[in-house]
mmCIF file of C-alpha atoms in Angstrom:
data_model
loop_
_atom_site.group_PDB
_atom_site.id
_atom_site.type_symbol
_atom_site.label_atom_id
_atom_site.label_comp_id
_atom_site.label_asym_id
_atom_site.label_seq_id
_atom_site.Cartn_x
_atom_site.Cartn_y
_atom_site.Cartn_z
ATOM 1 C CA ASN A 1 321.227 59.862 -61.492
ATOM 2 C CA LEU A 2 318.637 60.620 -58.885
ATOM 3 C CA GLN A 3 316.612 57.805 -59.313
ATOM 4 C CA SER A 4 319.567 55.834 -57.201
ATOM 5 C CA PHE A 5 319.265 57.869 -53.943
ATOM 6 C CA ARG A 6 316.022 55.682 -52.714
ATOM 7 C CA ARG A 7 317.602 55.865 -48.896
ATOM 8 C CA ALA A 8 315.217 57.820 -46.778
ATOM 9 C CA GLY A 9 316.984 60.336 -44.741
ATOM 10 C CA SER A 10 317.940 63.904 -44.384
ATOM 11 C CA LEU A 11 320.545 65.973 -47.245
ATOM 12 C CA LYS A 12 323.325 65.426 -44.896
ATOM 13 C CA ASP A 13 323.055 61.486 -44.219
ATOM 14 C CA LEU A 14 323.165 61.100 -48.367
ATOM 15 C CA ILE A 15 326.293 63.315 -47.657
ATOM 16 C CA TYR A 16 327.969 61.861 -45.092
ATOM 17 C CA GLN A 17 326.644 58.412 -47.163
ATOM 18 C CA SER A 18 324.838 57.673 -43.563
ATOM 19 C CA PHE A 19 321.026 56.429 -42.543
ATOM 20 C CA TRP A 20 318.789 58.059 -40.880
ATOM 21 C CA GLN A 21 318.686 56.238 -37.710
ATOM 22 C CA ASP A 22 322.342 56.352 -37.003
ATOM 23 C CA ASP A 23 323.132 57.604 -33.454
ATOM 24 C CA TYR A 24 324.006 62.159 -34.662
ATOM 25 C CA GLU A 25 326.909 61.836 -32.575
ATOM 26 C CA LYS A 26 328.448 59.436 -34.188
ATOM 27 C CA LYS A 27 327.312 59.496 -37.954
ATOM 28 C CA TYR A 28 329.068 63.257 -38.778
ATOM 29 C CA VAL A 29 332.158 62.802 -37.339
ATOM 30 C CA CYS A 30 333.751 61.656 -40.614
ATOM 31 C CA ARG A 31 334.272 63.878 -43.501
ATOM 32 C CA GLY A 32 331.415 63.295 -45.680
ATOM 33 C CA GLU A 33 331.298 62.442 -50.064
ATOM 34 C CA GLY A 34 331.296 65.496 -51.854
ATOM 35 C CA LEU A 35 328.132 64.932 -54.122
ATOM 36 C CA PRO A 36 328.204 63.992 -57.780
ATOM 37 C CA LEU A 37 327.478 67.454 -59.871
ATOM 38 C CA ARG A 38 324.945 66.794 -61.868
ATOM 39 C CA THR A 39 322.670 65.696 -58.588
ATOM 40 C CA VAL A 40 324.498 68.822 -57.024
ATOM 41 C CA GLN A 41 322.342 71.154 -59.383
ATOM 42 C CA CYS A 42 319.401 69.089 -59.532
ATOM 43 C CA LEU A 43 318.888 69.262 -55.653
ATOM 44 C CA GLY A 44 319.897 72.767 -55.551
ATOM 45 C CA ARG A 45 317.466 74.048 -57.903
ATOM 46 C CA GLN A 46 314.612 71.886 -56.131
ATOM 47 C CA ILE A 47 316.059 73.468 -53.078
ATOM 48 C CA ILE A 48 315.954 76.925 -54.751
ATOM 49 C CA GLU A 49 312.353 76.362 -56.239
ATOM 50 C CA ALA A 50 311.036 75.663 -53.043
ATOM 51 C CA LEU A 51 312.256 78.946 -50.840
ATOM 52 C CA LEU A 52 311.059 80.748 -54.288
ATOM 53 C CA PHE A 53 307.520 79.134 -53.911
ATOM 54 C CA LEU A 54 307.523 79.778 -49.498
ATOM 55 C CA ARG A 55 308.033 83.408 -50.560
ATOM 56 C CA ASN A 56 305.175 83.639 -53.290
ATOM 57 C CA LYS A 57 302.937 82.556 -50.181
ATOM 58 C CA GLN A 58 304.135 85.038 -47.829
ATOM 59 C CA PHE A 59 306.068 82.715 -45.954
ATOM 60 C CA PRO A 60 308.590 84.121 -43.800
ATOM 61 C CA PRO A 61 312.427 83.599 -44.430
ATOM 62 C CA ILE A 62 314.102 80.496 -43.571
ATOM 63 C CA TYR A 63 316.538 80.756 -41.332
ATOM 64 C CA HIS A 64 316.823 77.118 -40.740
ATOM 65 C CA LEU A 65 318.271 75.405 -43.787
ATOM 66 C CA HIS A 66 320.956 73.396 -43.600
ATOM 67 C CA SER A 67 321.358 70.190 -44.485
ATOM 68 C CA GLY A 68 319.618 68.406 -41.795
ATOM 69 C CA ASN A 69 316.757 69.980 -43.185
ATOM 70 C CA VAL A 70 316.084 68.892 -46.401
ATOM 71 C CA ILE A 71 314.601 65.063 -46.557
ATOM 72 C CA ILE A 72 316.084 63.627 -49.921
ATOM 73 C CA GLN A 73 312.122 61.206 -50.815
ATOM 74 C CA ASN A 74 312.867 59.383 -54.203
ATOM 75 C CA GLY A 75 315.614 61.995 -55.407
ATOM 76 C CA VAL A 76 313.817 65.382 -54.833
ATOM 77 C CA ALA A 77 314.933 67.486 -52.297
ATOM 78 C CA ARG A 78 311.814 68.680 -49.227
ATOM 79 C CA LEU A 79 312.594 71.246 -46.671
ATOM 80 C CA ALA A 80 311.413 70.938 -43.527
ATOM 81 C CA GLY A 81 311.945 72.681 -40.396
ATOM 82 C CA LEU A 82 309.197 74.655 -41.627
ATOM 83 C CA GLU A 83 307.085 75.199 -38.618
ATOM 84 C CA ASN A 84 310.482 76.589 -36.500
ATOM 85 C CA PRO A 85 310.002 80.548 -36.952
ATOM 86 C CA PHE A 86 306.419 79.724 -35.537
ATOM 87 C CA LEU A 87 307.729 78.142 -32.309
ATOM 88 C CA GLY A 88 310.205 81.162 -31.932
ATOM 89 C CA LEU A 89 313.332 78.266 -32.539
ATOM 90 C CA LEU A 90 316.447 79.992 -33.043
ATOM 91 C CA PRO A 91 318.744 78.493 -36.475
ATOM 92 C CA LYS A 92 321.328 75.604 -35.763
ATOM 93 C CA GLY A 93 323.755 78.804 -36.709
ATOM 94 C CA PRO A 94 324.103 82.109 -36.714
ATOM 95 C CA ALA A 95 320.923 83.367 -38.484
ATOM 96 C CA ALA A 96 322.219 83.992 -42.058
ATOM 97 C CA PRO A 97 319.608 84.725 -44.893
ATOM 98 C CA GLU A 98 318.604 82.599 -47.151
ATOM 99 C CA THR A 99 320.623 83.092 -50.528
ATOM 100 C CA LEU A 100 323.831 82.621 -47.990
ATOM 101 C CA ALA A 101 322.175 79.752 -45.588
ATOM 102 C CA PHE A 102 321.942 78.422 -49.234
ATOM 103 C CA GLY A 103 325.523 79.349 -50.378
ATOM 104 C CA TYR A 104 326.685 77.298 -46.740
ATOM 105 C CA LEU A 105 324.440 74.084 -47.625
ATOM 106 C CA LEU A 106 325.807 74.287 -51.757
ATOM 107 C CA PHE A 107 329.256 73.830 -50.385
ATOM 108 C CA GLU A 108 329.024 71.287 -47.851
ATOM 109 C CA MET A 109 326.986 68.977 -50.943
ATOM 110 C CA THR A 110 329.889 69.826 -53.451
ATOM 111 C CA ALA A 111 332.777 69.066 -50.859
ATOM 112 C CA GLY A 112 331.150 66.500 -48.593
ATOM 113 C CA TYR A 113 331.599 69.416 -44.822
ATOM 114 C CA GLU A 114 330.399 71.703 -43.641
ATOM 115 C CA LEU A 115 332.019 75.708 -43.478
ATOM 116 C CA PRO A 116 332.592 76.722 -40.179
ATOM 117 C CA GLY A 117 332.265 80.748 -41.586
ATOM 118 C CA PRO A 118 332.333 82.095 -45.031
ATOM 119 C CA PRO A 119 335.308 80.923 -47.169
ATOM 120 C CA SER A 120 338.137 82.572 -49.369
ATOM 121 C CA PRO A 121 338.812 82.974 -52.314
ATOM 122 C CA ALA A 122 342.146 80.551 -51.796
ATOM 123 C CA HIS A 123 339.581 78.270 -49.775
ATOM 124 C CA LEU A 124 336.929 78.120 -53.261
ATOM 125 C CA GLN A 125 339.678 77.693 -55.096
ATOM 126 C CA LEU A 126 341.511 74.622 -53.385
ATOM 127 C CA GLU A 127 338.000 72.513 -52.515
ATOM 128 C CA LEU A 128 336.008 73.310 -55.963
ATOM 129 C CA GLU A 129 338.940 72.692 -58.377
ATOM 130 C CA ARG A 130 336.899 69.845 -60.005
ATOM 131 C CA THR A 131 333.562 72.241 -60.309
ATOM 132 C CA PRO A 132 333.908 75.315 -61.116
ATOM 133 C CA LYS A 133 330.880 76.413 -61.475
ATOM 134 C CA VAL A 134 330.146 75.887 -57.894
ATOM 135 C CA ALA A 135 333.104 78.019 -57.335
ATOM 136 C CA ASP A 136 331.493 80.707 -59.449
ATOM 137 C CA ILE A 137 328.261 81.160 -57.892
ATOM 138 C CA LEU A 138 329.800 80.371 -53.743
ATOM 139 C CA GLY A 139 332.118 83.645 -55.276
ATOM 140 C CA LEU A 140 328.562 85.576 -55.923
ATOM 141 C CA ILE A 141 327.643 84.701 -52.726
ATOM 142 C CA PHE A 142 330.429 85.247 -50.098
ATOM 143 C CA GLN A 143 332.664 87.753 -52.423
ATOM 144 C CA SER A 144 330.637 89.987 -53.806
ATOM 145 C CA THR A 145 329.944 93.115 -52.331
ATOM 146 C CA ARG A 146 326.589 92.737 -52.811
ATOM 147 C CA THR A 147 324.300 89.102 -51.509
ATOM 148 C CA PRO A 148 322.870 88.029 -55.467
ATOM 149 C CA THR A 149 318.852 86.998 -54.704
ATOM 150 C CA LEU A 150 317.807 83.405 -55.253
ATOM 151 C CA GLU A 151 315.839 84.797 -58.373
ATOM 152 C CA GLU A 152 319.883 85.781 -59.710
ATOM 153 C CA LEU A 153 321.163 82.208 -58.591
ATOM 154 C CA ILE A 154 318.839 80.264 -60.045
ATOM 155 C CA ARG A 155 319.478 81.967 -63.689
ATOM 156 C CA CYS A 156 323.404 81.380 -62.830
ATOM 157 C CA GLU A 157 325.075 79.008 -65.326
ATOM 158 C CA LEU A 158 325.339 75.778 -63.018
ATOM 159 C CA PHE A 159 320.989 75.892 -62.069
ATOM 160 C CA ARG A 160 319.769 77.641 -65.239
ATOM 161 C CA GLY A 161 319.855 74.380 -67.588
ATOM 162 C CA VAL A 162 318.201 72.464 -65.185
ATOM 163 C CA GLU A 163 314.795 70.854 -66.100
ATOM 164 C CA LEU A 164 313.014 69.317 -62.974
ATOM 165 C CA ARG A 165 309.956 66.897 -63.852
ATOM 166 C CA GLU A 166 308.673 67.711 -60.925
ATOM 167 C CA LEU A 167 307.515 71.277 -62.271
ATOM 168 C CA ARG A 168 306.847 69.527 -65.685
ATOM 169 C CA GLY A 169 303.721 71.146 -66.502
ATOM 170 C CA ALA A 170 302.514 71.630 -62.565
ATOM 171 C CA SER A 171 300.680 74.590 -62.572
ATOM 172 C CA ILE A 172 299.991 76.259 -58.825
ATOM 173 C CA VAL A 173 296.752 76.701 -57.739
ATOM 174 C CA GLN A 174 296.304 79.948 -55.793
ATOM 175 C CA VAL A 175 294.514 79.852 -52.909
ATOM 176 C CA PRO A 176 293.992 82.703 -51.067
ATOM 177 C CA SER A 177 294.707 82.407 -47.234
ATOM 178 C CA PRO A 178 292.696 83.771 -44.669
ATOM 179 C CA PRO A 179 293.687 86.820 -43.353
ATOM 180 C CA GLU A 180 294.316 85.163 -39.729
ATOM 181 C CA VAL A 181 296.532 82.694 -41.042
ATOM 182 C CA MET A 182 298.321 86.303 -43.202
ATOM 183 C CA GLN A 183 297.684 88.102 -39.797
ATOM 184 C CA LEU A 184 299.737 85.332 -38.079
ATOM 185 C CA LEU A 185 302.686 85.556 -40.917
ATOM 186 C CA ASP A 186 302.928 89.324 -40.652
ATOM 187 C CA VAL A 187 303.910 88.599 -36.553
ATOM 188 C CA VAL A 188 306.450 85.813 -37.355
ATOM 189 C CA ARG A 189 308.128 87.605 -40.533
ATOM 190 C CA THR A 190 308.511 90.996 -37.750
ATOM 191 C CA PRO A 191 308.579 89.621 -34.655
ATOM 192 C CA SER A 192 309.447 92.199 -31.367
ATOM 193 C CA LEU A 193 311.897 90.541 -30.005
ATOM 194 C CA PRO A 194 313.984 86.978 -30.590
ATOM 195 C CA THR A 195 312.549 83.607 -28.146
ATOM 196 C CA PRO A 196 315.665 82.718 -26.776
ATOM 197 C CA LEU A 197 314.942 78.947 -26.723
ATOM 198 C CA LEU A 198 316.678 76.117 -28.073
ATOM 199 C CA ARG A 199 318.413 76.576 -31.239
ATOM 200 C CA ARG A 200 316.953 73.429 -34.160
#
């Protein structure tokens, strides 16, 4: 039940059972605990919905998606680090399209540790034997000849039946963005050259 997770901190803190104020160099040394399947489903669906919302608002692709940039507040996942593209900051690891980045995040939520690279089918079968629905969707993300879209992921069995109370009865108010904002978004979405700044 998500109601029990009320500690301040990131999704990474939740996975590793640590606290936000602990020393970063120490709190993620040991392998974390995979989250319950229901929690993975709810948080995963929330993250996909957030990514789709930002895309609908013509926000640049989120290349900084990782468990440290997802803040948990009262059981609700909130994306952080959205300012990074505007500041020219490079991603923490190799830049990955949103779907692939979400795949890495989904694995970490379920298995309790970060993937160093794309997993093999044998790796997924071994680590996710108890969560075949997660293994299936990660197989689609990492082993398919075509990377699925976020819209396709949300229709998968893992997330399809998840009802988010946060969206119940919600109506999105369409507020037109000023031309200056749209121009800035265009520049950020299609940068001419990457800026060699620090990774975050």
